[in-house]
Each structure stands twice: as C-alpha cells, then as structure tokens.
Amino acid sequence: MASDAPLLGLYGLTKTFPGVKALDGVDFSLKAGEVHALLGENGAGKSTLIKVLTGVHSRDGGEIRLDGVPIHPRDAADAQRHGIGTVYQEVNLLPNLTVAENLSMGREPTRFGFTDRRAMRRHAAALLGAYGLGSVDPESTLGEHSVAVQQIVAIARAVDLSGKVLILDEPTASLDASEVRVLFDVVRSLKARGIGIIFVTHFLDQVFAIADRATVLRNGRLVGTRATADLDRLSLVEMMLGRELKDETLKRHRTQRAAAEPFATFEGYGRRAYVQPFDLAIRPGEVVGVAGLLGSGRTETAKLIFGVKEADSGRAIVDGKPVRIASPRTAAALGFGFCPEDRKTEGIVGDLSVRENIILALQARRGWLKPLSGPETRAIADKFVKLLDIRTTDAEKPIRLLSGGNQQKALLARWLATEPRFLILDEPTRGIDVGAHAEIIRLIERLCDDGLALLVVSSEIEEIVAYADRVVVMRDRTQTGVIEGDGVTVEGIVRAIAAEHAARHGEVAS
Amino acid sequence: MNPRTLPLLATLGVFLLAYALCALQFPAMLSTRVVANLLTDNAFLGIVAVGMTFVILSGGIDLSVGSVIAFTGVFLAVTIRAGLDPVAGFILVLAITTAFGAVMGAMIHYLETPPFIVTLAGMFLARGVCFLMTTDSIPIDHPVYDTLTGLSWRIPSGGRLSLIGGVMVLVFIAGIVLAHRTRFGTAVYGLGGNRTSAELMGVPVARTTILIYALSSGLAGLAGIVFSLYTSAGYSLAATGVELDTIAAVVIGGTLLTGGVGTVAGTFLGVMIQGLIQTYVIFDGTLSSWWTKIVIGGLLFAFIVFQRGLVHMAARRREAARLATGMPVVSPAG
C-alpha cells in the first residue's frame, strides 16, 4: 500500500507557451503504490504537465523530484531511464512486429552480436504471464491483437523499462467495459508492486473505480488534490468546472411548440450493410438526438442523411418534394449542413486560417467562379468569431492552433455561414472541455430557438437529454425506438439502449 | 494463417507454379545448368535487391541504384585502364558508393526530405558522373578479371555455380541474418512500421536511416562489380531502369511498399521469378524479350491487389475479433 513519502513530487511547476500560461505553479505528488487520477478540462494543463514530466517540453520553472532527487528529463527516453514510463491513448508500439520484438525493442538481448531470439521470447513470455496474458504467443504479430491487449503490452513494456512511475494517458478511451476491467486488474497489480501510477481520464466513473487520489487542474492552475474516498461525483465535477452544475441549467426549457410542418421527411430510408431503413421527420425548431452505443449506426445515419453515402432504399422528401440526395453537394444545396465526428480528419483544414475554414462551405456552395472578396470573408469570419465567442487572437490564425472547443465552434460557424435550414452535428462535444461543452449546448439551443432544424448524434446521454426534443435510439445499425416528451431522460435513454443490450448479451451497460 | 508469412508463401507458390509450367514445356529447364545460369544471370539484380529490401522495409525507396551500378562499372573500367589494380579498385569503389549512400541517408534524415527526391537526385548525379568519366563503352581486360570470371563450383549433373552467383547467394544469406537476427534489422522493420513509435521505443533513427541507404548503395556498388565481371566492360548507359526491376522484385517478393512487412528471402524468390520469365522467353525463342516486362507488370499488379486484400482482411478480422469480445459501453457520465 501507499507509503507517506512521495515517490514523485512536482513543486511549483510552470510552463508558458506564447500567449498562454499552460502551467502556473502546479504542485503534484505521487506516492509509491498509489493510483493518482489527473483530471481537468481540455486545456487545463494535464497534457502539458505530462509532457513536462516526460521531458517532451522543458519547464520554465519549478522542480521535479523523484525519490527526493531533482531530475531534469530531456526526452521520453531520458524520463524512462529515470524510471518514468508513459502509455498513451493511441498505442505507441509497432503493430507490424511481434509481441516479443515490441517488448524488447531498443534493448534486444544479443549473443555474439546477433539478437538472441530465444532469450527475447523467454523474456516476453515471462512478462506476458505476469500481466495475465499468458495465452498470447510472443511470436504473434502485435497488430493482430485487440487494442486492450496492445495497451497491456505497452504497459508491460513501460513498466519493464522504467519501473517507478507509470503514466497512463487516457488509456481507456478506445476500450470497452470488459477490456477496461482487464486493464484495471493490471493497474491494481502494479499498484500492489509499489509502482506509482498517474491516471489521466475523462471518465469520472473510472476515477472512483481505481484512483486513490484525484488532482484537478483548471486553466493551468491546481484546483486541489483530494482522496477519492472523501469525494463525491458532484464535488469532483464542481472542482473541474469551477461552478456548481445544477441539473436545471442543463435541462432545456422546452417551450410548447405547435408541431411545425416537417422540413424533411425520410421514409424507409436506408442502405444495405450500412443502416437499416428508418423513418425520420425533421422539423424546424426541433432537436432530434441520436443515441446508441459505439458502432450502432449513429454516425452512419447522419452520413446517409447528408449524402456521404447514397441511400439504396426509401425516399427523402424536402419541403414536400421528393429529392435524391446523392452527394454532400446536393445535401448542402438543399440547405443541409454537417459537422462530422472526427474534427481533425474530416472537419478542419488545420493549416488554413480560422477565417478560411469558416468561409469554406459558403464558398463551395457559391462555386469557385464567384469568389467572396477579402473584406466579405473577413466580415463573415469576424461576425461568427464574435457570435460564437471563438477564442482566437485573430481570425487569421491557423485553426490547428486553437483548442478543440474553439475548432468545433469554427466548424459550426462554417455551416452557419451558409445559412442552413437543417444542421447535422455528429458528436459536437467530443474531446472538448466541459466549459466549451456547455457553450456548445447553449448554442445548439439558441440555433433551435431560431427555427433551425437539428439532428445531433452524441454518446453523452446527459447532453442529449439537455437539448433533444426527440431521441432516436440506435442498435446494430437499426433504429430501435424513438423517445419523446417526458420520456427523454438519462434513465429512459440508457434503459432503451441497455434493454436491447441486455437482451443480447445478458449484461447491462454500466 | 499468419499474415506475415502469407505473402512469402504466395510468392513461393507463384515461383513453383511458374517453374512447373516452364519445366512441363521445356523439360531441360529442370537441369542444374539452367538453375546455375539463373543464379549467374541475375546475380547483380539479386545483390542490389537485398539492399532495396531493407530500404523498402524501412518505408523508403532508393532510385539511385541503377546509376550506382553504372558508375561502378565505368569507374572500374576507367581506373583499370589507367593501371589501377582491380582489387584496389573494388575496395575503392565500394567505399565510394557506401559513402554516397550514407550521404543520401543523412540528407533524408536531417533535411527531412522524402527518400524519393533525395535518391532521384542521387540517380541523376551518379549517372552524370559516369558520362563525365567517359561516354564510351570501355572493355575491361585484366588477368584478375579472367581469373574471377573463370572461378566456379561444379554442382551435380553438369551445372556450374559461378563466383558471382555464389556472391549473390552469400549476400542473400547475410541479408536474411541481418534482417532477422540483428538489432539493425529490427530497427529497420520498426522504422517501416511507425517512425514516431520506433523513435519513442529507442530506435536510433538517424543512424539506422544512414546505415540503410549506405547498405543499399554499398550493395549497388557490389552489384556493379558483379555486373562488370559479368559483362567485362564499363558503360555509362548500363543498368538503366535496374532500380525499377529491383523494386519490382522486392514487391513481388512480398514486401509491402508502405514498409514494415516483408522478407529478404521473399526478395530472392522475386528475383528468381523475373529470371525465370526471362529464361522462358529465351527457351521459347519466338517471343520478344519485352514479354518479360509485360509479365512482370502483370505480376506486380496482381501482387499489389493481393497485398491490399491482405491488409484489408487483417483489418476486418481485427474488427470481428473486437466485436466478438464485447460491446463498447456508453458512458452516461461522460
């Protein structure tokens, strides 16, 4: 169990980036045999702290002490030599090599100058056994295994190399529940071996499940460190948000609105091996939420409606006229807008400025023969930067330099600039901090009140409850139900998803 | 089936099938004499292909090898004519070509320039230097050359393994050991898999990159020596397009052009398949030698489609495995 003297101590850590104080005098301590959760909104300084700790960034001030001795890690390898290993969300191993090669990469045992494959295999088998992966063949290719197994191999490697401090940077983001359990068993056994573990996550449940203490950062400052035993969910969220999050603030004030004529209706709309045919009516001033598990067909539904994939069954009626939505271009011409799920690869153009990103859709719709003039684009960009409160020094800044939340707002602005009548948002709040989160939600509500029709895909049930008038529940690429009115509650939606889940797997989603 | 050995097995299958078809039509092709000639005639291609395998495994490409072969031949012809001892010439030219590759590797790494560009420049440079030395085809006439070309080992039933064929076989064996039994080999595979990860895992990226291109150019130099022994001449326009034949041999041998997956042994089969087609064309006697290129082109297409299919299948299988182990869970808490 945890002893009292800190294994790792960070004192008054400070790091400044141009224009931002990313870390401002942060103290942090980690005991041997402790799991210490590091929490905060995006941009709170979690990743900067870890990068400073692992030598990726140099610090501007403060001290790092390991076992009481000041250290100055120069790079990841140097941090590793000091005893600090890191496992990232995206597994940083080599999927094309064998498990054994991955475990001994960079320090392969040699005999007479040649790698000793037998020793390598032995070493790997011993390591795998210790992590409950005895059934994994050391000579199998790493890429054949599930992400969870790869993640554990990465942990095994990190601990084997460093052995004092293990940093887990959102290791559970791409794992499912059973895989998370396996991973947590590994974490517990490492804890028992006296290794200090820093656990970065977004999932509060996991904090309470595994962590002994939790440290919350906000805007580069330390908010506090608490033992999780003395902490409840609400106070933890409060620490992260810095304000009391009341249920009412999230709950949308649903105005009773006479059911408007649908803007668009989809009847038996579907595509083979993509999404089963579904019926859906989109009305102005209404938010339709799409809920379901990962891979249930949420995003596919959105893409089908926007014409990213063409439907092969059913029909679409927009403004009372049947239409064929063959491509995103047709959809945009009909007044549809779509903010995709994967902001970085499908949304923003990182090297273009905020202004260029905002006018992209509008310009595309006008056609390249009718370019918007410089002053026009600047006016549009400035308007939306102000309207949506996009935090950037100026509209000419490359968009990749903005935080996730502000990128998302710029993406929204891109479509709003085309004055759409129907906007599809796929995971609008993924990967952005809680503050920006709330802003996006308020924005969605405002747009809706302005008479825009919205379809919002989200994996965050609470969020859907906050703004949706109706919720479509997806399962196995099939629309399994629609929840309306008072039924739109977290419990109701979770039950709708979980009921199906339980029926198939005999296990309720937690 | 292990996806890593599947391409190798496919290549082996193609080779055996092709050989069987050839032997069916021309039973004489089964003789050890034909096999020995196959090795001798493709010796220079095989040697340079070993280097290219490492380059492609690391995710790079080396377009300069054909020019380096020509440079080596011309350099040897010119220096031997000027009175230099061939053995000294061999050592000198190997040092020059290896250093040339090392410089290209260093440029690729330190200037962060794509290998395609750097080695393209290298290709023009080496070819240009050839023309600077001479534009004629210079015959090499030296006792050492006569001795070396005369060396051969008798293999049962009439075949003779020539020195250069033997050198190629040795280079392949060394290449296989280097790829699979040394840290350098693992590092090469690592670089091809994911450069950033490899670096984080402690692979000396700079050193490995420089060594890879030095190896490739050095082996191109060795191939150039073999080529000059084979032709007993040095000519500026020799070995044009050999870099592309080499790349074809490597890809047919089952190495992914994207890097990270492949084997040196597969490359040997790739070289032999090319040689086999050539031999068939010669045996037939009526076919244009361009048929070699046409068949190679067809094979390349087939192999690229096959490899894409493999990659696709592996991804699908992983997805299936994932779905089988359990469903991802929604987090109401966010």
Short mmCIF file of N, CA and C in Angstrom, two decimals, chain A residues 406-461:
data_model
loop_
_atom_site.label_atom_id
_atom_site.label_comp_id
_atom_site.label_asym_id
_atom_site.label_seq_id
_atom_site.Cartn_x
_atom_site.Cartn_y
_atom_site.Cartn_z
N ASN A 406 -12.88 25.46 -29.55
CA ASN A 406 -12.94 26.59 -30.47
C ASN A 406 -12.90 26.12 -31.92
N GLN A 407 -12.20 25.03 -32.19
CA GLN A 407 -12.24 24.45 -33.53
C GLN A 407 -13.66 24.02 -33.86
N GLN A 408 -14.31 23.41 -32.87
CA GLN A 408 -15.67 22.94 -33.08
C GLN A 408 -16.59 24.12 -33.38
N LYS A 409 -16.39 25.22 -32.67
CA LYS A 409 -17.22 26.39 -32.90
C LYS A 409 -16.98 26.94 -34.30
N ALA A 410 -15.72 26.92 -34.73
CA ALA A 410 -15.42 27.41 -36.07
C ALA A 410 -16.09 26.52 -37.12
N LEU A 411 -16.12 25.22 -36.83
CA LEU A 411 -16.79 24.31 -37.76
C LEU A 411 -18.28 24.61 -37.85
N LEU A 412 -18.85 24.87 -36.68
CA LEU A 412 -20.25 25.24 -36.65
C LEU A 412 -20.46 26.51 -37.46
N ALA A 413 -19.55 27.45 -37.28
CA ALA A 413 -19.64 28.72 -37.99
C ALA A 413 -19.59 28.49 -39.49
N ARG A 414 -18.77 27.51 -39.89
CA ARG A 414 -18.65 27.23 -41.32
C ARG A 414 -20.02 26.94 -41.92
N TRP A 415 -20.78 26.12 -41.21
CA TRP A 415 -22.10 25.75 -41.74
C TRP A 415 -23.13 26.84 -41.51
N LEU A 416 -23.02 27.51 -40.37
CA LEU A 416 -23.98 28.58 -40.10
C LEU A 416 -23.84 29.69 -41.14
N ALA A 417 -22.63 29.88 -41.64
CA ALA A 417 -22.40 30.92 -42.64
C ALA A 417 -23.19 30.64 -43.92
N THR A 418 -23.49 29.37 -44.16
CA THR A 418 -24.26 29.05 -45.37
C THR A 418 -25.75 29.22 -45.12
N GLU A 419 -26.10 29.67 -43.92
CA GLU A 419 -27.49 29.83 -43.51
C GLU A 419 -28.30 28.58 -43.81
N PRO A 420 -27.95 27.47 -43.16
CA PRO A 420 -28.64 26.21 -43.44
C PRO A 420 -30.01 26.21 -42.78
N ARG A 421 -30.83 25.27 -43.22
CA ARG A 421 -32.13 25.12 -42.57
C ARG A 421 -32.12 23.88 -41.70
N PHE A 422 -31.16 23.03 -41.94
CA PHE A 422 -31.09 21.77 -41.20
C PHE A 422 -29.62 21.45 -40.97
N LEU A 423 -29.26 21.30 -39.71
CA LEU A 423 -27.86 21.09 -39.38
C LEU A 423 -27.69 19.74 -38.68
N ILE A 424 -26.75 18.95 -39.17
CA ILE A 424 -26.46 17.67 -38.55
C ILE A 424 -25.15 17.81 -37.78
N LEU A 425 -25.16 17.50 -36.50
CA LEU A 425 -23.95 17.58 -35.70
C LEU A 425 -23.61 16.18 -35.21
N ASP A 426 -22.43 15.72 -35.56
CA ASP A 426 -22.01 14.40 -35.10
C ASP A 426 -21.00 14.58 -33.98
N GLU A 427 -21.38 14.18 -32.79
CA GLU A 427 -20.53 14.32 -31.60
C GLU A 427 -19.96 15.73 -31.48
N PRO A 428 -20.81 16.73 -31.36
CA PRO A 428 -20.30 18.10 -31.35
C PRO A 428 -19.44 18.42 -30.14
N THR A 429 -19.54 17.62 -29.08
CA THR A 429 -18.78 17.98 -27.88
C THR A 429 -17.66 17.00 -27.58
N ARG A 430 -17.37 16.10 -28.54
CA ARG A 430 -16.31 15.14 -28.25
C ARG A 430 -14.96 15.83 -28.13
N GLY A 431 -14.25 15.43 -27.09
CA GLY A 431 -12.87 15.91 -26.94
C GLY A 431 -12.74 17.39 -26.65
N ILE A 432 -13.80 18.03 -26.19
CA ILE A 432 -13.63 19.43 -25.81
C ILE A 432 -13.98 19.57 -24.35
N ASP A 433 -13.47 20.61 -23.73
CA ASP A 433 -13.58 20.70 -22.29
C ASP A 433 -15.01 21.04 -21.86
N VAL A 434 -15.23 20.84 -20.57
CA VAL A 434 -16.59 20.94 -20.05
C VAL A 434 -17.17 22.34 -20.23
N GLY A 435 -16.32 23.35 -20.13
CA GLY A 435 -16.80 24.72 -20.28
C GLY A 435 -17.32 24.96 -21.68
N ALA A 436 -16.49 24.60 -22.66
CA ALA A 436 -16.87 24.77 -24.06
C ALA A 436 -18.07 23.89 -24.38
N HIS A 437 -18.09 22.76 -23.73
CA HIS A 437 -19.19 21.82 -23.81
C HIS A 437 -20.53 22.52 -23.58
N ALA A 438 -20.61 23.18 -22.44
CA ALA A 438 -21.84 23.87 -22.06
C ALA A 438 -22.17 24.95 -23.08
N GLU A 439 -21.14 25.62 -23.56
CA GLU A 439 -21.37 26.68 -24.56
C GLU A 439 -21.95 26.11 -25.83
N ILE A 440 -21.41 24.98 -26.25
CA ILE A 440 -21.91 24.35 -27.49
C ILE A 440 -23.37 23.97 -27.30
N ILE A 441 -23.67 23.45 -26.10
CA ILE A 441 -25.05 23.04 -25.84
C ILE A 441 -25.98 24.26 -25.88
N ARG A 442 -25.54 25.34 -25.26
CA ARG A 442 -26.36 26.56 -25.29
C ARG A 442 -26.55 27.04 -26.72
N LEU A 443 -25.48 26.90 -27.49
CA LEU A 443 -25.52 27.33 -28.88
C LEU A 443 -26.54 26.50 -29.66
N ILE A 444 -26.53 25.21 -29.41
CA ILE A 444 -27.48 24.32 -30.08
C ILE A 444 -28.90 24.76 -29.76
N GLU A 445 -29.13 25.08 -28.48
CA GLU A 445 -30.47 25.50 -28.08
C GLU A 445 -30.86 26.80 -28.76
N ARG A 446 -29.89 27.71 -28.84
CA ARG A 446 -30.19 29.01 -29.44
C ARG A 446 -30.54 28.85 -30.92
N LEU A 447 -29.75 28.03 -31.60
CA LEU A 447 -29.99 27.79 -33.03
C LEU A 447 -31.37 27.22 -33.24
N CYS A 448 -31.73 26.32 -32.33
CA CYS A 448 -33.02 25.66 -32.42
C CYS A 448 -34.13 26.67 -32.21
N ASP A 449 -33.95 27.55 -31.24
CA ASP A 449 -34.96 28.58 -30.99
C ASP A 449 -35.10 29.51 -32.18
N ASP A 450 -34.02 29.65 -32.93
CA ASP A 450 -34.07 30.50 -34.12
C ASP A 450 -34.78 29.80 -35.28
N GLY A 451 -35.22 28.59 -35.05
CA GLY A 451 -36.00 27.91 -36.08
C GLY A 451 -35.23 26.95 -36.94
N LEU A 452 -33.96 26.68 -36.56
CA LEU A 452 -33.16 25.72 -37.32
C LEU A 452 -33.60 24.30 -36.91
N ALA A 453 -33.55 23.40 -37.85
CA ALA A 453 -33.80 22.00 -37.51
C ALA A 453 -32.46 21.35 -37.25
N LEU A 454 -32.38 20.54 -36.19
CA LEU A 454 -31.08 19.95 -35.84
C LEU A 454 -31.20 18.46 -35.61
N LEU A 455 -30.15 17.76 -36.04
CA LEU A 455 -30.02 16.35 -35.73
C LEU A 455 -28.66 16.21 -35.05
N VAL A 456 -28.67 15.77 -33.80
CA VAL A 456 -27.41 15.71 -33.07
C VAL A 456 -27.11 14.28 -32.64
N VAL A 457 -25.97 13.79 -33.09
CA VAL A 457 -25.53 12.46 -32.69
C VAL A 457 -24.60 12.66 -31.50
N SER A 458 -24.84 11.91 -30.43
CA SER A 458 -23.93 12.06 -29.29
C SER A 458 -23.89 10.80 -28.47
N SER A 459 -22.71 10.54 -27.89
CA SER A 459 -22.60 9.39 -27.00
C SER A 459 -22.82 9.84 -25.56
N GLU A 460 -23.01 11.14 -25.35
CA GLU A 460 -23.22 11.64 -24.00
C GLU A 460 -24.71 11.84 -23.77
N ILE A 461 -25.26 10.89 -23.04
CA ILE A 461 -26.70 10.84 -22.86
C ILE A 461 -27.21 12.11 -22.19
#
